[in-house]
Amino acid sequence: MNQFLDIQTAGIILAVFSVIWVALGYYWGRGSGELDEYMLGGRKVGLALATATAMATWVTSNTTMVAPQLAFELGLWGMVGYSLGSVGLLLFAPMAKRIRELMPNGYTSGDFIRLRYGNTAWRIFLLISLFYSIGWLVSLGMAGGILLEALSGIPYRIGMSVILLVCVLYTMLGGLKAVIGTDFIQTIIIVSGIVIVAVLALKSPGIGEIYDATERKRPGLLNMLLPAGIMFLFNNLFFGMGEIFHSNVWWSRAFAFNKGVGFKAYLLAGIFWTPIPIAAGFIAFASFALDVNILEPDQVGPIVAAHLMGSVGAIIVFIIVFSALASSLDSLLAATSDLLLEDVYKRHIKPDATKPALRKAAIYVTGLLGLLTWALCMPRLNNLAQLLHFTGAFVASTIWPIVAGLYWKKTNPVAAAIAMVAGSSLGLTAYFLVGFYVAALTGVAVSFAIVVAGSYLFPRQFDWKTLNEEPHDH
Amino acid sequence: MIHLTKKAPWLFVFLVSSLLAQPGQVELSTDTKTTREGKFKLTWTAGSLSKDVHFRLTEHEPGSQREPIVFLEGNHKGITISGKSNGKFRYVLEAYSPENPGEILASDSVEVTVRHHSLTNAFIAFTTGAVLFLITILMILTGHRKSDPEDSSS
């Protein structure tokens, strides 16, 4: 494959941005001595930072790589379906408000499931959430290595190791404050970069030529009746909803945002995010007009973008990609560490741990999580979309236990637990029997049926005040 | 089994070019023999040939009237093909080495069958998704209107 950036230039950019992110992490981390400051930014993050971090976290390597890949593989439905990932952000807006009201002292999504449904459902949820988080972390780490290799020839293992190391370092140093602060800067870089690439693609080769070339070379991609594409549409929507509704990445932000900020921040982030996968997916279609041969579909986005902008422009692509990766990796590292710290370490291993002890343990947990991710990324496991969609069945099975748990007093805890297990199992079965594009849909359908039927047949009354747990001791 | 008929003179040309070419050093392979998404990957190796070798990938559809087409040319290692409609597609790779101009090395042919899911199944999935989505939205928006924790007791 032709590299668009020489390895020395790529190395310099990597080094410069690595130093910047780590220095900012250190700077913002100086005032995060308290546990709540470190884990939740003091629970007083304002609207601008809140919107930027929600958006930057959702614009990830998956947007820059998987959105074009899905357009390349499933055509128009792939592109449109991926942009429906924004629905998860939009619908989480009212949920974030509700979460903040019901759980003013909450730390993680695990806290909610534990208090709402009890220990069995909580442990099932933890397994699902940790499996998903580690799967996403690995896909991000792998994406980093693959992208740097594709763009500049930096060997996969070196690129992947550097990106992981940098993100782990500044997350360890600064906690959520560092994550949100860097996300703000990264959002500006990502949005500016994608606008530049999209404008260049529209100027040359131009929308008419892109359409003609696609119709001539891959007419099936413009077919609105492509069966796999039609099946994919709602599957991806539920996959995105499942990711956002259950993941501590989004819950920890709901707890961290200042009162009244969560609703507006998630709504704005969803609106701003929607066109990004359309622009990224459109780039995949440009590959046909540009006669760029694609061997690995998960690299079509960055390769075409670098092709459009030439060697100088490749620097911009490289920085966008690095920012997109870092903005998601750091968020996921911080949120997963919180989940491990609060739900595994504090609740299972050291129930009497004090806040200062937890603050200290948080650093070790982040470091160990980074190390585990690195070890799992060393072999290139699978293609990115496959790895990502494998988790679809799991996360989609949590949608109804969470939605019904937040809004419906009668929800039965046993039904919620069974819904997560059955939804995951049958969704996974559909993944292997039919394809990745029905796994999440099957998971949510099964989970919905069990939660609703179980709660109508065996209703349980719940006191919402139970969710307002006393804060950790000092 | 391929039958040469007057209706398909292009098939004769395709086969003759394949027979004249020397098989052996060029290997063409696919990641799947059957696909339900219309997407598959073809990769190839050129054995001991130099790195400057020029490849030509030809596609034809057995049983159709369409003439073989050159799908890709150049110094590539493979291609991912997507957006294919139902049917059987047969591929042959030819390699032209600058060291031996005039000599053509050809791979064995590789056949891929595209068989999409039925539209009925696709629309069942689509409708299920749409209904579930509407119910979920309804649940969230109704709950949001009763935002006071004390009042959300439906």
XYZ file of C-alpha atoms in Angstrom:
628
model
C 0.000 0.000 0.000
C 1.159 3.552 -0.725
C 1.738 5.656 2.374
C 0.557 9.239 2.207
C 2.860 10.575 4.866
C 6.513 9.803 5.376
C 7.365 8.027 8.574
C 9.561 10.853 9.949
C 6.840 13.500 9.602
C 4.304 11.116 11.131
C 6.675 10.411 14.014
C 7.149 14.141 14.694
C 3.371 14.823 14.679
C 2.808 11.860 16.943
C 5.479 13.064 19.369
C 4.261 16.688 19.405
C 0.612 15.804 20.051
C 1.577 13.164 22.577
C 3.494 15.759 24.584
C 0.603 18.245 24.317
C -2.050 15.770 25.531
C 0.063 14.469 28.396
C 1.053 18.001 29.476
C -2.599 19.096 29.431
C -3.539 16.000 31.407
C -0.965 16.893 34.020
C -2.063 20.554 34.071
C -5.763 19.786 34.475
C -5.095 16.978 36.907
C -3.362 19.220 39.467
C -6.629 20.195 41.144
C -8.143 16.710 41.102
C -7.041 15.514 44.500
C -10.544 14.538 45.637
C -12.254 11.415 44.312
C -15.283 13.312 42.919
C -12.967 15.795 41.195
C -10.964 12.974 39.600
C -13.869 10.690 38.614
C -16.587 13.243 37.834
C -14.894 16.608 37.349
C -16.457 17.872 40.582
C -19.998 17.340 39.154
C -20.070 20.876 37.722
C -19.076 20.633 34.038
C -20.634 23.475 31.976
C -22.579 23.358 28.691
C -19.763 24.074 26.172
C -17.401 21.484 27.598
C -20.263 19.047 28.123
C -21.452 19.279 24.509
C -17.907 18.999 23.168
C -17.027 15.949 25.224
C -20.259 14.140 24.314
C -19.713 14.838 20.646
C -15.977 14.116 20.573
C -16.427 10.832 22.372
C -19.047 9.707 19.867
C -16.841 10.834 16.927
C -14.306 8.113 17.091
C -12.212 5.840 14.948
C -15.493 4.050 14.356
C -16.829 7.181 12.683
C -13.707 7.822 10.652
C -13.218 4.164 9.719
C -16.381 2.094 10.165
C -18.829 4.688 8.722
C -16.982 4.771 5.368
C -16.516 1.004 5.577
C -20.268 0.459 5.935
C -20.986 2.819 3.049
C -18.440 0.883 0.988
C -20.010 -2.465 1.906
C -23.736 -1.734 2.343
C -24.123 1.377 0.219
C -26.525 4.204 0.978
C -28.225 2.329 3.810
C -24.837 1.725 5.421
C -24.122 5.449 5.383
C -27.574 6.547 6.554
C -27.777 3.722 9.091
C -24.517 4.758 10.696
C -25.684 8.357 11.051
C -28.683 7.061 13.016
C -26.145 6.476 15.785
C -27.018 10.051 16.731
C -30.480 8.919 17.851
C -28.851 7.334 20.893
C -27.355 10.694 21.894
C -30.626 12.553 21.275
C -32.690 10.109 23.330
C -30.126 10.062 26.105
C -30.752 13.797 26.609
C -33.971 13.351 28.615
C -32.510 10.279 30.274
C -29.451 12.239 31.460
C -31.761 14.750 33.135
C -33.689 11.975 34.841
C -30.495 10.200 35.938
C -29.092 13.386 37.480
C -32.358 13.989 39.338
C -32.806 10.454 40.619
C -29.156 9.827 41.495
C -27.492 13.094 42.587
C -24.730 11.093 44.311
C -24.347 8.351 41.688
C -21.022 7.323 40.199
C -21.667 4.677 37.541
C -24.327 2.979 35.435
C -23.628 -0.083 37.585
C -24.875 1.859 40.627
C -28.229 2.314 38.923
C -28.698 -1.357 38.020
C -27.624 -2.463 41.518
C -30.021 -0.132 43.297
C -32.882 -0.629 40.845
C -32.726 -4.388 40.227
C -30.493 -5.954 42.879
C -27.277 -7.927 42.788
C -28.049 -10.607 40.195
C -29.069 -8.189 37.458
C -26.193 -5.909 38.472
C -23.572 -8.635 38.012
C -25.024 -9.676 34.657
C -24.986 -6.026 33.613
C -21.388 -5.633 34.768
C -20.279 -8.608 32.666
C -22.014 -7.161 29.605
C -20.707 -3.664 30.190
C -17.129 -4.716 30.838
C -17.160 -7.047 27.832
C -18.408 -4.204 25.658
C -15.982 -1.657 27.105
C -12.977 -3.864 26.623
C -14.166 -4.793 23.117
C -14.466 -1.104 22.263
C -11.122 -0.279 23.832
C -9.469 -3.046 21.816
C -11.172 -1.904 18.612
C -9.937 1.642 19.271
C -6.406 0.535 20.051
C -6.350 -1.632 16.942
C -7.805 1.187 14.864
C -4.968 3.430 16.044
C -2.318 0.958 14.959
C -4.005 0.188 11.637
C -4.579 3.838 10.775
C -1.082 4.995 11.573
C 0.297 2.109 9.520
C -2.013 2.846 6.583
C -1.284 6.550 6.572
C 2.403 6.652 7.336
C 3.925 3.187 7.449
C 4.516 3.299 11.210
C 4.386 -0.405 12.147
C 1.044 -1.469 13.651
C 2.380 -2.468 17.054
C 4.404 0.715 17.519
C 1.561 3.060 16.502
C -0.952 1.211 18.631
C 1.381 1.181 21.652
C 2.128 4.916 21.417
C -1.533 5.942 21.160
C -2.529 3.729 24.065
C 0.375 4.882 26.206
C -0.384 8.572 25.641
C -4.099 8.188 26.427
C -3.454 6.066 29.506
C -0.882 8.582 30.771
C -3.007 11.702 30.537
C -6.121 9.935 31.816
C -4.153 8.675 34.815
C -2.750 12.133 35.451
C -5.881 14.213 35.031
C -8.935 11.973 35.391
C -12.223 13.145 33.870
C -11.139 16.799 33.861
C -8.251 15.969 31.519
C -10.532 13.830 29.372
C -13.147 16.565 29.003
C -10.575 19.318 28.478
C -8.720 17.455 25.732
C -12.046 16.406 24.199
C -12.916 20.075 23.729
C -9.729 20.752 21.765
C -10.049 17.479 19.871
C -13.634 18.327 18.837
C -12.482 21.547 17.213
C -9.753 19.673 15.316
C -12.046 16.828 14.204
C -14.953 18.992 13.028
C -12.685 21.424 11.162
C -10.862 18.529 9.487
C -13.988 16.684 8.381
C -15.469 19.880 6.949
C -12.263 20.442 4.922
C -12.268 16.858 3.557
C -15.968 16.959 2.697
C -15.625 20.295 0.865
C -12.630 18.970 -1.093
C -14.535 15.806 -2.067
C -17.467 17.910 -3.255
C -15.156 20.126 -5.335
C -13.191 17.308 -6.889
C -14.194 14.776 -8.097
C -17.637 16.353 -7.459
C -20.932 14.840 -6.514
C -22.021 14.143 -10.114
C -18.873 12.236 -10.976
C -19.008 10.316 -7.695
C -22.585 9.265 -8.420
C -21.794 8.251 -12.014
C -18.725 6.248 -11.014
C -20.585 4.448 -8.227
C -23.499 3.648 -10.523
C -21.086 2.321 -13.148
C -18.772 0.337 -10.883
C -20.875 -0.655 -7.860
C -24.535 -0.092 -8.763
C -25.705 -2.297 -5.909
C -24.476 0.292 -3.404
C -27.044 2.787 -4.683
C -29.832 0.215 -4.524
C -32.268 1.195 -1.783
C -33.601 -2.370 -1.795
C -30.289 -3.991 -0.850
C -31.603 -6.538 1.696
C -28.591 -6.519 4.043
C -28.681 -2.702 4.024
C -32.377 -2.618 4.925
C -31.775 -5.078 7.769
C -28.827 -3.038 8.973
C -30.715 0.250 9.369
C -32.574 -0.290 12.650
C -29.944 -2.734 13.839
C -27.391 0.055 13.886
C -29.826 2.444 15.495
C -30.398 0.018 18.382
C -26.717 -0.772 18.582
C -25.955 2.914 19.087
C -28.776 3.290 21.591
C -27.552 0.255 23.513
C -23.994 1.584 23.572
C -25.045 4.959 24.928
C -27.872 3.901 27.246
C -25.844 1.332 29.146
C -22.246 2.542 28.986
C -20.663 4.286 31.886
C -18.979 6.639 29.400
C -22.325 8.436 29.089
C -23.609 7.876 32.624
C -20.443 9.254 34.197
C -20.967 12.404 32.120
C -24.593 12.622 33.212
C -23.303 12.634 36.811
C -20.452 15.027 35.981
C -22.438 17.695 34.125
C -23.781 20.563 36.158
C -27.466 20.354 37.056
C -29.624 21.226 34.035
C -26.737 20.848 31.565
C -27.074 17.155 30.584
C -30.291 17.501 28.574
C -29.046 20.378 26.419
C -25.536 18.950 26.026
C -26.670 15.552 24.730
C -29.297 17.119 22.481
C -26.781 19.504 20.895
C -24.130 16.794 20.580
C -26.625 14.525 18.779
C -27.633 17.275 16.354
C -24.027 18.225 15.564
C -22.950 14.587 15.234
C -25.604 13.466 12.695
C -23.990 14.826 9.512
C -20.502 13.572 10.373
C -21.007 9.888 9.371
C -22.797 11.085 6.217
C -19.715 13.116 5.271
C -17.400 10.277 6.266
C -19.486 7.709 4.390
C -19.661 9.911 1.308
C -15.878 9.756 1.164
C -16.123 5.990 0.550
C -18.171 6.560 -2.598
C -15.521 9.000 -3.813
C -13.067 6.076 -3.993
C -14.798 4.806 -7.147
C -14.539 8.138 -8.954
C -10.932 8.533 -7.871
C -10.022 4.976 -8.956
C -8.558 4.219 -5.553
C -8.417 0.458 -5.101
C -9.511 -0.666 -1.642
C -8.334 -3.959 -0.226
C -9.283 -3.394 3.406
C -12.669 -1.607 3.630
C -11.963 -0.344 7.160
C -9.229 1.854 5.671
C -11.264 3.389 2.869
C -12.021 6.640 4.738
C -8.523 7.753 5.662
C -7.005 6.473 2.417
C -9.427 8.407 0.222
C -9.161 11.495 2.426
C -5.379 11.432 2.230
C -5.617 10.796 -1.521
C -7.858 13.843 -1.968
C -5.607 16.203 -0.064
C -2.195 15.042 -1.206
C 0.891 14.678 0.956
C 0.469 17.999 2.813
C -3.176 17.327 3.464
C -2.267 13.908 4.795
C -0.850 15.684 7.820
C -4.318 17.070 8.548
C -5.860 13.627 8.162
C -3.251 12.188 10.473
C -4.015 14.782 13.165
C -7.802 14.302 12.809
C -7.435 10.579 13.152
C -5.152 10.860 16.143
C -7.578 13.291 17.809
C -10.622 11.129 17.072
C -8.905 8.098 18.537
C -7.635 9.905 21.606
C -10.998 11.577 22.324
C -12.736 8.209 22.544
C -9.936 6.181 24.082
C -9.503 8.565 26.995
C -13.254 8.698 27.712
C -13.570 4.962 27.607
C -10.506 4.432 29.759
C -11.790 6.850 32.397
C -15.358 5.504 32.397
C -14.345 1.838 32.433
C -11.860 2.525 35.208
C -14.667 4.164 37.194
C -16.842 1.105 36.655
C -14.057 -1.223 37.769
C -13.235 0.984 40.725
C -16.775 1.549 41.977
C -18.549 -1.660 41.022
C -15.760 -4.210 41.247
C -13.111 -2.875 43.639
C -15.301 -0.904 46.058
C -18.379 -3.172 46.004
C -16.716 -6.577 45.727
C -13.128 -6.382 46.961
C -12.712 -3.484 49.432
C -16.117 -2.292 50.696
C -14.490 -0.260 53.473
C -12.149 1.660 51.160
C -12.123 5.380 51.943
C -12.302 8.139 49.340
C -8.543 8.865 49.443
C -7.821 5.142 49.055
C -10.204 4.943 46.097
C -8.587 8.027 44.548
C -5.216 6.283 44.736
C -6.598 2.992 43.432
C -8.170 4.812 40.457
C -4.721 5.485 39.020
C -3.673 1.838 39.266
C -6.972 0.653 37.775
C -6.545 2.948 34.751
C -2.968 1.760 34.278
C -3.910 -1.916 34.492
C -6.815 -1.439 32.120
C -4.455 0.196 29.632
C -2.049 -2.712 29.972
C -4.806 -5.275 29.385
C -6.009 -3.384 26.303
C -2.476 -3.245 24.946
C -1.999 -6.998 25.423
C -5.275 -7.747 23.609
C -4.374 -5.395 20.753
C -0.990 -6.964 20.069
C -2.426 -9.615 17.739
C -4.659 -8.041 15.077
C -7.756 -9.955 16.054
C -10.353 -9.318 13.393
C -11.684 -6.635 11.135
C -12.973 -3.614 13.030
C -16.616 -3.755 12.035
C -16.847 -7.414 12.986
C -15.280 -6.824 16.374
C -17.544 -3.868 17.024
C -20.780 -5.492 15.882
C -20.070 -8.645 17.869
C -20.892 -6.612 20.974
C -24.164 -5.319 19.464
C -26.311 -8.133 20.815
C -25.032 -7.550 24.347
C -25.536 -3.813 24.568
C -28.911 -3.828 22.811
C -30.219 -6.305 25.379
C -29.687 -3.654 28.087
C -31.829 -0.949 26.406
C -35.153 -2.019 27.855
C -33.958 -2.900 31.339
C -32.524 0.632 31.509
C -35.385 2.564 29.903
C -38.061 0.665 31.820
C -35.963 0.918 34.970
C -35.775 4.689 34.689
C -39.393 5.401 33.822
C -41.574 2.478 34.868
C -42.159 1.759 38.551
C -43.554 -1.716 37.924
C -40.509 -3.144 36.129
C -39.708 -6.604 37.425
C -36.017 -7.085 38.421
C -36.006 -10.798 37.565
C -37.442 -10.050 34.137
C -34.759 -7.403 33.633
C -32.004 -9.905 34.477
C -33.463 -12.622 32.241
C -33.962 -10.071 29.442
C -30.258 -9.215 29.415
C -29.162 -12.859 29.332
C -31.726 -14.016 26.761
C -31.332 -10.907 24.586
C -27.561 -11.320 24.477
C -27.733 -15.065 23.775
C -30.317 -14.899 21.010
C -28.739 -11.776 19.517
C -25.442 -13.589 19.343
C -27.144 -16.575 17.739
C -28.598 -14.256 15.086
C -25.130 -12.779 14.551
C -23.765 -16.177 13.586
C -26.831 -17.572 11.801
C -27.821 -14.496 9.786
C -25.223 -11.741 10.020
C -23.896 -8.860 12.110
C -26.686 -6.629 10.803
C -29.412 -8.324 12.858
C -27.590 -9.045 16.150
C -28.592 -5.858 18.002
C -32.123 -5.908 16.592
C -32.656 -9.451 17.830
C -31.131 -8.589 21.205
C -33.432 -5.610 21.793
C -36.550 -7.409 20.522
C -36.052 -10.357 22.876
C -35.144 -8.114 25.787
C -38.191 -5.879 25.203
C -40.583 -8.841 25.101
C -39.244 -10.276 28.361
C -39.151 -6.989 30.285
C -42.663 -5.968 29.249
C -44.279 -9.399 29.619
C -42.485 -10.102 32.923
C -43.432 -6.733 34.390
C -47.081 -6.926 33.329
C -47.470 -10.464 34.659
C -45.409 -9.962 37.835
C -45.315 -6.228 38.578
C -43.061 -4.932 41.369
C -43.459 -1.502 42.901
C -40.291 0.528 43.283
C -39.541 3.544 45.429
C -37.510 6.020 43.329
C -35.900 7.379 46.516
C -33.930 4.114 46.756
C -31.773 5.422 43.905
C -30.688 8.438 45.930
C -27.919 6.592 47.744
C -25.831 8.338 50.393
C -22.443 9.524 49.075
C -19.284 7.542 49.877
C -17.813 8.221 53.332
C -14.820 10.438 53.708
C -19.714 -27.229 -16.759
C -19.232 -24.530 -19.373
C -20.726 -24.904 -22.849
C -19.483 -22.840 -25.759
C -22.408 -21.693 -27.879
C -22.917 -19.280 -30.687
C -24.740 -17.093 -28.228
C -21.621 -16.578 -26.176
C -18.625 -15.939 -28.420
C -17.060 -13.811 -25.676
C -16.827 -16.941 -23.548
C -14.612 -18.508 -26.169
C -12.279 -15.496 -26.056
C -12.235 -15.606 -22.255
C -11.361 -19.301 -22.187
C -8.732 -19.091 -24.918
C -6.944 -16.268 -23.132
C -7.035 -18.335 -19.966
C -5.671 -21.409 -21.755
C -2.897 -19.510 -23.516
C -1.774 -18.037 -20.254
C 0.540 -20.104 -18.100
C -0.947 -21.148 -14.787
C 1.156 -21.875 -11.779
C 2.871 -18.865 -10.252
C -0.152 -16.625 -9.802
C -2.600 -17.605 -7.104
C -5.991 -15.981 -6.679
C -8.148 -16.625 -3.627
C -11.381 -15.363 -2.085
C -12.438 -14.939 1.547
C -15.805 -16.545 0.826
C -17.414 -18.726 -1.843
C -20.922 -17.524 -1.027
C -22.017 -14.123 0.231
C -25.384 -12.773 1.360
C -24.302 -9.134 1.373
C -22.843 -8.928 -2.129
C -19.404 -8.277 -0.686
C -16.213 -10.343 -0.816
C -12.473 -9.943 -0.894
C -10.102 -11.282 -3.567
C -6.400 -11.478 -2.805
C -3.496 -12.771 -4.822
C 0.175 -13.660 -4.798
C 2.631 -13.739 -7.644
C 5.181 -16.254 -6.381
C 8.698 -15.356 -7.461
C 7.689 -12.601 -9.878
C 9.201 -9.152 -9.339
C 7.372 -6.465 -7.373
C 6.719 -4.487 -10.571
C 4.382 -7.106 -11.973
C 1.208 -5.745 -13.600
C -2.028 -7.552 -12.786
C -5.323 -7.709 -14.638
C -8.395 -9.085 -12.924
C -11.157 -10.234 -15.246
C -14.746 -10.946 -14.232
C -17.445 -12.826 -16.026
C -20.806 -14.231 -15.113
C -21.274 -17.851 -16.191
C -24.637 -18.269 -17.818
C -25.171 -14.576 -18.539
C -24.872 -12.709 -21.826
C -22.541 -10.130 -20.378
C -19.033 -10.099 -21.817
C -16.090 -10.512 -19.457
C -14.900 -7.221 -18.105
C -11.538 -6.099 -16.817
C -12.385 -5.329 -13.205
C -9.031 -4.033 -12.039
C -5.607 -3.367 -13.492
C -2.363 -2.369 -11.875
C 0.121 -3.405 -9.255
C -2.257 -4.390 -6.454
C -2.381 -7.185 -3.898
C -6.137 -7.622 -3.851
C -9.507 -5.935 -3.894
C -12.723 -5.876 -1.892
C -15.733 -6.053 -4.176
C -19.112 -4.880 -2.891
C -22.597 -4.041 -4.125
C -22.970 -7.183 -6.230
C -26.405 -8.382 -7.230
C -27.498 -12.022 -7.125
C -25.546 -14.343 -9.406
C -22.334 -16.281 -9.928
C -19.173 -14.366 -10.656
C -15.974 -15.955 -11.944
C -12.613 -14.234 -11.718
C -9.263 -14.874 -13.396
C -6.086 -12.964 -12.631
C -3.388 -12.421 -15.231
C 0.108 -11.192 -14.452
C 2.456 -9.400 -16.835
C 6.028 -9.257 -15.677
C 8.282 -6.485 -17.060
C 11.150 -8.991 -17.016
C 9.398 -11.221 -19.550
C 7.322 -9.022 -21.836
C 4.766 -10.990 -23.799
C 4.560 -13.736 -21.227
C 1.218 -13.913 -19.415
C 0.789 -15.870 -16.218
C -2.783 -16.671 -15.223
C -4.382 -17.932 -12.048
C -6.993 -20.648 -11.801
C -10.449 -19.156 -11.862
C -12.255 -18.370 -8.611
C -16.029 -18.409 -8.405
C -18.148 -16.491 -5.908
C -21.916 -16.868 -5.558
C -23.959 -13.874 -4.391
C -27.305 -14.797 -2.881
C -28.923 -11.915 -0.986
C -31.450 -12.347 1.803
C -35.011 -12.201 0.567
C -36.701 -8.808 0.620
C -39.439 -10.341 2.755
C -36.942 -11.141 5.496
C -35.374 -7.706 5.131
C -38.713 -5.941 5.555
C -39.656 -8.135 8.528
C -36.459 -6.941 10.236
C -37.139 -3.356 9.172
C -40.717 -3.367 10.457
C -39.747 -5.015 13.747
C -37.092 -2.353 14.238
C -39.437 0.496 13.383
C -42.149 -0.681 15.797
C -39.674 -1.252 18.636
C -38.135 2.125 18.018
C -41.467 3.913 18.211
C -42.369 2.137 21.454
C -38.992 3.038 22.979
C -39.327 6.697 22.000
C -42.841 6.780 23.398
C -41.654 5.334 26.702
C -38.841 7.867 27.052
C -40.823 10.933 25.997
C -43.834 10.030 28.130
C -41.536 9.452 31.096
C -39.713 12.709 30.413
C -42.965 14.679 30.615
C -43.463 13.306 34.098
C -39.973 14.339 35.078
C -40.745 14.723 38.774
C -39.507 11.467 40.310
C -42.510 11.374 42.605
C -44.959 11.544 39.704
C -43.383 8.981 37.339
C -45.450 6.074 38.402
C -47.194 4.745 35.322
